[in-house]
Amino acid sequence: MYSISTAQRRARIGVRHRLSGAHRSADPAEITRSMVVLHATDPATVHLSVAARGHDLGPVQVEQALYEDRSLVRMLAMRRTMFVAPVDLVPVLHASCGTDLAARQRRTYARYLEQAGIGAGDAPGWLAEVAERTHRALLARGSATGAQLSKDVPELRTQIDTAPEKPYSRATNITSWVLVLLGTEGRIVRARPNGTWSSSQYSWAPVESWLPGPLGDIEAEAARTELVRAWLHTFGPAPIGDIKWWTGWTLGQVRKALAGIDTVEVDLDGTPGLILAGDLEPVPDPPPWAVLLPALDPTPMGWQSRSWYLGEHQPRLFDRNGNIGPSIWYDGRIVGGWAQRKDGEIVTRILEDIGAEAQSLVAAEAERAAGWFGAVRPIPRFRTPLERELTA
C-alpha cells in the first residue's frame, strides 16, 4: 500500500488550503473554492477565513463577492450547517444535501404544528400553503426581512412552543421555519445582513433574482460524487470516516459516491485512507508559515480524526460540542490559540515550544490579523476555554 506521511499531509494543508503566504489569493471566491465551502454558522468566520488566506482582503471584499458579484452564496448544506459556497457549487450542494434536508425540515415542522393543533388536521398542507404565500410575497417585494414578510403573511406570526414542559421553553413564531424551509428547497437565499458583517440577521431574496440561473436537475448520487471529489482534492488523503463525518451522509451514501471516483487506498501512519488516483505525487514543502484561523474555520473542521494536526490541544481549543475556537497554526499543525479583546488587541498563546523563528512568524500574523476587523468586535458564537481566558 502506498504511504503518505503526516509531514506530507501538513504540506498539503499549507498549499491546498492557501495558508502558506506563497499560496494566498486576492479573490474571495477563489479562496472559497479552494476550501470547497466556508463554515458560516458564525457569520464572522467567513470574513476572517478569507482574510487569513488572502492578500489585502477584508470584509469589504467579501461583502462584494457575496452581495454585489454574487460569486458566493450562503446556504444550509452538510449536517444542517450553514456554509458559504461558490455559486457554481450551489446546484451540487442543493442536490446532494438540500433536497433531503428540506424533506426532513418539512416533516419536523409539520409534526410541531400538529402537536400544537395548527392546520385543522392537515398541518403539512397548511405549512405548504403558508410557504407558497410567503414565496409569492417575497417575489413581489424583491427582497425582505422576516418581519416584513410576516406583515404580508400573518400566519408567519403563529406562535409554537416546541418544548412546553422544559424549563427553557418559550413560544416563538414560525417565520424562521418557513424561511429555512424555502431556503433548503432552493427557492430563496439569504441576502444582505441587517447590520454589520458579523450579524446573523439577514434579508431574503428569491433565487430567481439572486443566482445567474436555475439550480438545475442534478441527480443526488451524481451530486454526491462531485462533492466528495472536491473534498478529496482539498482534504485528502483521509479515512473514509472523515468523509462520512464531514458530509453527514450514511456510510452507504458515501460508498456510492466514491464508486464514481478513481481513488487509491493509502496508509496514513497505520490508518487506511483514500486519495484521488491522480493526486499521488507529493506536494513540495512550502516555506515555513504561520497563520491565525478564526473559530469554526474550515481547515480544523475539515476532518473528524484530528490528532495529526491538533496534538494534545483539544481541551483548550474546543468547546463541549466539538466546535473549535480561534487557533494558531505553524507548518500544518495547531500550536496555540488567539483572541481579540474589546479594545481590538490581538492576544496569542503558544501552547508548545516552536522556536524563535516560528514565534516571529506568529507575531507577524497577529499584527496582520489586527487589521481584519476595523471597528467591529465580533465575539465567537462558540466560546472555548482558551479564548475566554485570553479575553478575561
mmCIF file of C-alpha atoms in Angstrom, residues 98-339:
data_model
loop_
_atom_site.group_PDB
_atom_site.id
_atom_site.type_symbol
_atom_site.label_atom_id
_atom_site.label_comp_id
_atom_site.label_asym_id
_atom_site.label_seq_id
_atom_site.Cartn_x
_atom_site.Cartn_y
_atom_site.Cartn_z
ATOM 1 C CA GLY A 98 -30.538 20.408 0.299
ATOM 2 C CA THR A 99 -33.391 18.291 -1.011
ATOM 3 C CA ASP A 100 -33.038 15.679 1.747
ATOM 4 C CA LEU A 101 -32.704 18.436 4.320
ATOM 5 C CA ALA A 102 -35.855 20.143 3.032
ATOM 6 C CA ALA A 103 -37.844 16.914 3.370
ATOM 7 C CA ARG A 104 -36.631 16.408 6.948
ATOM 8 C CA GLN A 105 -37.365 20.010 7.919
ATOM 9 C CA ARG A 106 -40.842 19.837 6.421
ATOM 10 C CA ARG A 107 -41.645 16.680 8.437
ATOM 11 C CA THR A 108 -40.245 18.176 11.636
ATOM 12 C CA TYR A 109 -42.129 21.449 11.337
ATOM 13 C CA ALA A 110 -45.375 19.698 10.397
ATOM 14 C CA ARG A 111 -45.084 17.484 13.488
ATOM 15 C CA TYR A 112 -44.705 20.502 15.752
ATOM 16 C CA LEU A 113 -47.701 22.148 14.096
ATOM 17 C CA GLU A 114 -49.804 19.017 14.557
ATOM 18 C CA GLN A 115 -48.848 18.833 18.233
ATOM 19 C CA ALA A 116 -49.965 22.436 18.635
ATOM 20 C CA GLY A 117 -53.261 21.797 16.850
ATOM 21 C CA ILE A 118 -52.425 24.051 13.889
ATOM 22 C CA GLY A 119 -53.697 23.296 10.402
ATOM 23 C CA ALA A 120 -57.169 21.884 11.031
ATOM 24 C CA GLY A 121 -55.968 18.305 10.750
ATOM 25 C CA ASP A 122 -53.713 18.939 7.750
ATOM 26 C CA ALA A 123 -50.564 20.507 9.157
ATOM 27 C CA PRO A 124 -48.391 19.586 6.113
ATOM 28 C CA GLY A 125 -50.890 21.191 3.751
ATOM 29 C CA TRP A 126 -51.224 24.276 5.949
ATOM 30 C CA LEU A 127 -47.428 24.654 6.078
ATOM 31 C CA ALA A 128 -47.125 24.253 2.313
ATOM 32 C CA GLU A 129 -49.739 26.942 1.723
ATOM 33 C CA VAL A 130 -48.064 29.393 4.115
ATOM 34 C CA ALA A 131 -44.697 28.730 2.444
ATOM 35 C CA GLU A 132 -46.184 29.311 -1.006
ATOM 36 C CA ARG A 133 -47.768 32.604 0.033
ATOM 37 C CA THR A 134 -44.505 33.702 1.651
ATOM 38 C CA HIS A 135 -42.625 32.974 -1.559
ATOM 39 C CA ARG A 136 -45.128 34.979 -3.573
ATOM 40 C CA ALA A 137 -44.823 37.876 -1.135
ATOM 41 C CA LEU A 138 -41.044 37.834 -1.467
ATOM 42 C CA LEU A 139 -41.276 37.777 -5.266
ATOM 43 C CA ALA A 140 -43.497 40.846 -5.071
ATOM 44 C CA ARG A 141 -41.156 42.725 -2.731
ATOM 45 C CA GLY A 142 -37.896 41.703 -4.412
ATOM 46 C CA SER A 143 -36.169 41.339 -1.046
ATOM 47 C CA ALA A 144 -37.427 41.489 2.524
ATOM 48 C CA THR A 145 -36.757 40.642 6.131
ATOM 49 C CA GLY A 146 -38.752 38.068 8.034
ATOM 50 C CA ALA A 147 -40.546 40.848 9.907
ATOM 51 C CA GLN A 148 -41.613 42.487 6.642
ATOM 52 C CA LEU A 149 -42.884 39.192 5.227
ATOM 53 C CA SER A 150 -44.885 38.468 8.367
ATOM 54 C CA LYS A 151 -46.905 41.610 7.635
ATOM 55 C CA ASP A 152 -47.803 40.187 4.209
ATOM 56 C CA VAL A 153 -48.460 36.674 5.536
ATOM 57 C CA PRO A 154 -49.927 36.957 9.082
ATOM 58 C CA GLU A 155 -49.709 33.184 9.590
ATOM 59 C CA LEU A 156 -45.935 33.601 9.897
ATOM 60 C CA ARG A 157 -46.609 35.113 13.326
ATOM 61 C CA THR A 158 -48.135 31.822 14.551
ATOM 62 C CA GLN A 159 -46.547 31.015 17.920
ATOM 63 C CA ILE A 160 -45.302 27.480 18.666
ATOM 64 C CA ASP A 161 -43.606 26.139 21.797
ATOM 65 C CA THR A 162 -41.627 23.055 20.749
ATOM 66 C CA ALA A 163 -40.713 22.045 24.319
ATOM 67 C CA PRO A 164 -43.619 23.145 26.523
ATOM 68 C CA GLU A 165 -42.565 21.121 29.586
ATOM 69 C CA LYS A 166 -38.895 22.139 29.580
ATOM 70 C CA PRO A 167 -37.520 24.950 31.769
ATOM 71 C CA TYR A 168 -36.018 26.654 28.710
ATOM 72 C CA SER A 169 -39.232 26.520 26.696
ATOM 73 C CA ARG A 170 -40.737 29.583 25.095
ATOM 74 C CA ALA A 171 -43.117 30.151 22.230
ATOM 75 C CA THR A 172 -41.657 31.592 19.013
ATOM 76 C CA ASN A 173 -43.254 32.418 15.716
ATOM 77 C CA ILE A 174 -42.754 30.197 12.685
ATOM 78 C CA THR A 175 -41.249 32.852 10.402
ATOM 79 C CA SER A 176 -37.770 31.350 10.549
ATOM 80 C CA TRP A 177 -39.158 27.843 9.974
ATOM 81 C CA VAL A 178 -40.823 28.852 6.745
ATOM 82 C CA LEU A 179 -37.814 30.836 5.509
ATOM 83 C CA VAL A 180 -35.419 27.970 6.303
ATOM 84 C CA LEU A 181 -37.742 25.567 4.519
ATOM 85 C CA LEU A 182 -37.920 27.740 1.400
ATOM 86 C CA GLY A 183 -34.141 28.095 1.506
ATOM 87 C CA THR A 184 -33.497 24.348 1.681
ATOM 88 C CA GLU A 185 -35.939 23.881 -1.191
ATOM 89 C CA GLY A 186 -33.758 26.205 -3.268
ATOM 90 C CA ARG A 187 -36.446 28.864 -3.681
ATOM 91 C CA ILE A 188 -34.939 31.741 -1.681
ATOM 92 C CA VAL A 189 -31.472 32.798 -0.463
ATOM 93 C CA ARG A 190 -30.081 34.859 2.382
ATOM 94 C CA ALA A 191 -29.170 38.319 1.095
ATOM 95 C CA ARG A 192 -27.502 41.176 2.981
ATOM 96 C CA PRO A 193 -27.285 41.124 6.791
ATOM 97 C CA ASN A 194 -29.369 43.589 8.749
ATOM 98 C CA GLY A 195 -26.299 45.072 10.415
ATOM 99 C CA THR A 196 -22.529 44.665 10.280
ATOM 100 C CA TRP A 197 -20.740 41.822 8.540
ATOM 101 C CA SER A 198 -20.788 39.851 11.819
ATOM 102 C CA SER A 199 -24.605 39.933 12.066
ATOM 103 C CA SER A 200 -26.655 36.746 11.757
ATOM 104 C CA GLN A 201 -29.911 38.521 10.833
ATOM 105 C CA TYR A 202 -30.491 38.670 7.061
ATOM 106 C CA SER A 203 -32.864 39.896 4.452
ATOM 107 C CA TRP A 204 -34.040 37.325 1.910
ATOM 108 C CA ALA A 205 -34.329 37.302 -1.871
ATOM 109 C CA PRO A 206 -35.935 34.969 -4.434
ATOM 110 C CA VAL A 207 -33.429 32.633 -6.039
ATOM 111 C CA GLU A 208 -34.622 33.793 -9.476
ATOM 112 C CA SER A 209 -33.326 37.311 -8.860
ATOM 113 C CA TRP A 210 -30.150 36.337 -6.994
ATOM 114 C CA LEU A 211 -28.499 33.476 -8.861
ATOM 115 C CA PRO A 212 -27.404 33.581 -12.516
ATOM 116 C CA GLY A 213 -29.612 30.632 -13.447
ATOM 117 C CA PRO A 214 -31.822 27.828 -12.108
ATOM 118 C CA LEU A 215 -30.402 25.202 -9.775
ATOM 119 C CA GLY A 216 -30.889 22.564 -12.461
ATOM 120 C CA ASP A 217 -31.853 18.943 -12.016
ATOM 121 C CA ILE A 218 -28.725 17.071 -10.935
ATOM 122 C CA GLU A 219 -29.223 13.520 -9.692
ATOM 123 C CA ALA A 220 -28.458 13.224 -5.982
ATOM 124 C CA GLU A 221 -25.901 10.433 -6.406
ATOM 125 C CA ALA A 222 -24.045 12.311 -9.156
ATOM 126 C CA ALA A 223 -24.005 15.439 -6.985
ATOM 127 C CA ARG A 224 -22.628 13.495 -4.026
ATOM 128 C CA THR A 225 -19.864 12.124 -6.218
ATOM 129 C CA GLU A 226 -18.856 15.614 -7.346
ATOM 130 C CA LEU A 227 -18.872 16.927 -3.785
ATOM 131 C CA VAL A 228 -16.694 14.077 -2.486
ATOM 132 C CA ARG A 229 -14.287 14.558 -5.391
ATOM 133 C CA ALA A 230 -13.872 18.223 -4.445
ATOM 134 C CA TRP A 231 -13.450 17.315 -0.772
ATOM 135 C CA LEU A 232 -10.735 14.747 -1.520
ATOM 136 C CA HIS A 233 -8.765 17.287 -3.549
ATOM 137 C CA THR A 234 -8.776 19.742 -0.644
ATOM 138 C CA PHE A 235 -8.730 17.423 2.396
ATOM 139 C CA GLY A 236 -7.358 14.151 1.048
ATOM 140 C CA PRO A 237 -5.790 11.821 1.763
ATOM 141 C CA ALA A 238 -8.118 10.926 4.622
ATOM 142 C CA PRO A 239 -10.001 7.981 6.130
ATOM 143 C CA ILE A 240 -13.464 7.287 4.776
ATOM 144 C CA GLY A 241 -14.849 8.088 8.224
ATOM 145 C CA ASP A 242 -13.769 11.705 7.780
ATOM 146 C CA ILE A 243 -15.796 11.932 4.556
ATOM 147 C CA LYS A 244 -18.826 10.443 6.296
ATOM 148 C CA TRP A 245 -18.492 12.899 9.198
ATOM 149 C CA TRP A 246 -17.959 15.989 7.026
ATOM 150 C CA THR A 247 -20.881 15.228 4.703
ATOM 151 C CA GLY A 248 -23.241 13.910 7.370
ATOM 152 C CA TRP A 249 -24.330 11.162 4.976
ATOM 153 C CA THR A 250 -24.758 7.475 5.696
ATOM 154 C CA LEU A 251 -21.801 5.184 5.029
ATOM 155 C CA GLY A 252 -23.789 3.665 2.166
ATOM 156 C CA GLN A 253 -24.240 7.061 0.526
ATOM 157 C CA VAL A 254 -20.530 7.802 0.904
ATOM 158 C CA ARG A 255 -19.543 4.472 -0.645
ATOM 159 C CA LYS A 256 -21.865 5.070 -3.607
ATOM 160 C CA ALA A 257 -20.342 8.495 -4.116
ATOM 161 C CA LEU A 258 -16.828 7.034 -4.023
ATOM 162 C CA ALA A 259 -17.780 4.382 -6.561
ATOM 163 C CA GLY A 260 -17.846 7.109 -9.216
ATOM 164 C CA ILE A 261 -14.352 8.372 -8.356
ATOM 165 C CA ASP A 262 -10.985 6.837 -9.200
ATOM 166 C CA THR A 263 -9.310 6.635 -5.779
ATOM 167 C CA VAL A 264 -6.328 4.831 -4.294
ATOM 168 C CA GLU A 265 -6.144 3.397 -0.782
ATOM 169 C CA VAL A 266 -3.120 4.667 1.115
ATOM 170 C CA ASP A 267 -1.545 4.151 4.513
ATOM 171 C CA LEU A 268 -1.713 7.155 6.859
ATOM 172 C CA ASP A 269 0.641 6.164 9.664
ATOM 173 C CA GLY A 270 -1.191 2.893 10.214
ATOM 174 C CA THR A 271 -4.679 4.104 9.287
ATOM 175 C CA PRO A 272 -6.136 3.352 5.829
ATOM 176 C CA GLY A 273 -7.137 6.416 3.846
ATOM 177 C CA LEU A 274 -8.231 7.443 0.367
ATOM 178 C CA ILE A 275 -6.700 9.805 -2.159
ATOM 179 C CA LEU A 276 -7.602 10.753 -5.731
ATOM 180 C CA ALA A 277 -5.779 8.447 -8.134
ATOM 181 C CA GLY A 278 -4.187 11.369 -9.948
ATOM 182 C CA ASP A 279 -3.015 13.052 -6.758
ATOM 183 C CA LEU A 280 -0.277 10.721 -5.523
ATOM 184 C CA GLU A 281 2.658 12.987 -6.400
ATOM 185 C CA PRO A 282 3.977 14.715 -3.261
ATOM 186 C CA VAL A 283 3.214 18.389 -2.790
ATOM 187 C CA PRO A 284 6.505 20.313 -2.372
ATOM 188 C CA ASP A 285 7.004 21.645 1.158
ATOM 189 C CA PRO A 286 6.077 25.338 1.249
ATOM 190 C CA PRO A 287 8.373 27.780 3.066
ATOM 191 C CA PRO A 288 7.762 27.955 6.846
ATOM 192 C CA TRP A 289 4.412 29.573 7.501
ATOM 193 C CA ALA A 290 2.102 30.612 10.326
ATOM 194 C CA VAL A 291 -1.495 31.790 10.315
ATOM 195 C CA LEU A 292 -4.270 32.765 12.732
ATOM 196 C CA LEU A 293 -7.519 30.997 11.838
ATOM 197 C CA PRO A 294 -10.911 32.013 13.282
ATOM 198 C CA ALA A 295 -13.355 29.918 15.252
ATOM 199 C CA LEU A 296 -15.008 27.218 13.120
ATOM 200 C CA ASP A 297 -12.571 27.721 10.255
ATOM 201 C CA PRO A 298 -12.987 25.016 7.566
ATOM 202 C CA THR A 299 -9.416 23.725 7.938
ATOM 203 C CA PRO A 300 -9.585 22.434 11.531
ATOM 204 C CA MET A 301 -13.252 21.478 10.983
ATOM 205 C CA GLY A 302 -12.438 19.510 7.824
ATOM 206 C CA TRP A 303 -11.684 16.172 9.499
ATOM 207 C CA GLN A 304 -13.115 14.161 12.362
ATOM 208 C CA SER A 305 -9.764 12.462 13.089
ATOM 209 C CA ARG A 306 -7.579 15.397 14.137
ATOM 210 C CA SER A 307 -4.645 14.132 16.203
ATOM 211 C CA TRP A 308 -2.177 14.509 13.302
ATOM 212 C CA TYR A 309 -2.583 18.299 13.309
ATOM 213 C CA LEU A 310 -4.198 19.024 16.698
ATOM 214 C CA GLY A 311 -1.919 17.124 19.056
ATOM 215 C CA GLU A 312 -2.954 17.451 22.718
ATOM 216 C CA HIS A 313 -4.625 20.844 22.408
ATOM 217 C CA GLN A 314 -8.295 19.860 22.050
ATOM 218 C CA PRO A 315 -9.367 20.540 25.682
ATOM 219 C CA ARG A 316 -8.295 24.185 25.492
ATOM 220 C CA LEU A 317 -9.300 24.971 21.899
ATOM 221 C CA PHE A 318 -12.653 23.172 21.515
ATOM 222 C CA ASP A 319 -15.947 23.644 23.324
ATOM 223 C CA ARG A 320 -18.006 20.743 24.684
ATOM 224 C CA ASN A 321 -19.928 20.396 21.410
ATOM 225 C CA GLY A 322 -16.840 19.910 19.247
ATOM 226 C CA ASN A 323 -16.565 23.478 17.912
ATOM 227 C CA ILE A 324 -13.070 24.884 17.603
ATOM 228 C CA GLY A 325 -12.180 28.395 18.702
ATOM 229 C CA PRO A 326 -9.541 30.693 17.177
ATOM 230 C CA SER A 327 -6.375 28.678 16.502
ATOM 231 C CA ILE A 328 -2.737 29.379 15.659
ATOM 232 C CA TRP A 329 -1.108 27.193 13.009
ATOM 233 C CA TYR A 330 2.535 26.655 12.201
ATOM 234 C CA ASP A 331 3.643 24.473 9.271
ATOM 235 C CA GLY A 332 0.445 22.441 9.127
ATOM 236 C CA ARG A 333 -0.308 21.863 12.797
ATOM 237 C CA ILE A 334 -2.075 23.734 15.596
ATOM 238 C CA VAL A 335 0.333 25.242 18.108
ATOM 239 C CA GLY A 336 -1.843 27.663 20.088
ATOM 240 C CA GLY A 337 -4.841 29.956 20.190
ATOM 241 C CA TRP A 338 -5.705 33.642 19.957
ATOM 242 C CA ALA A 339 -8.456 36.118 20.673
#
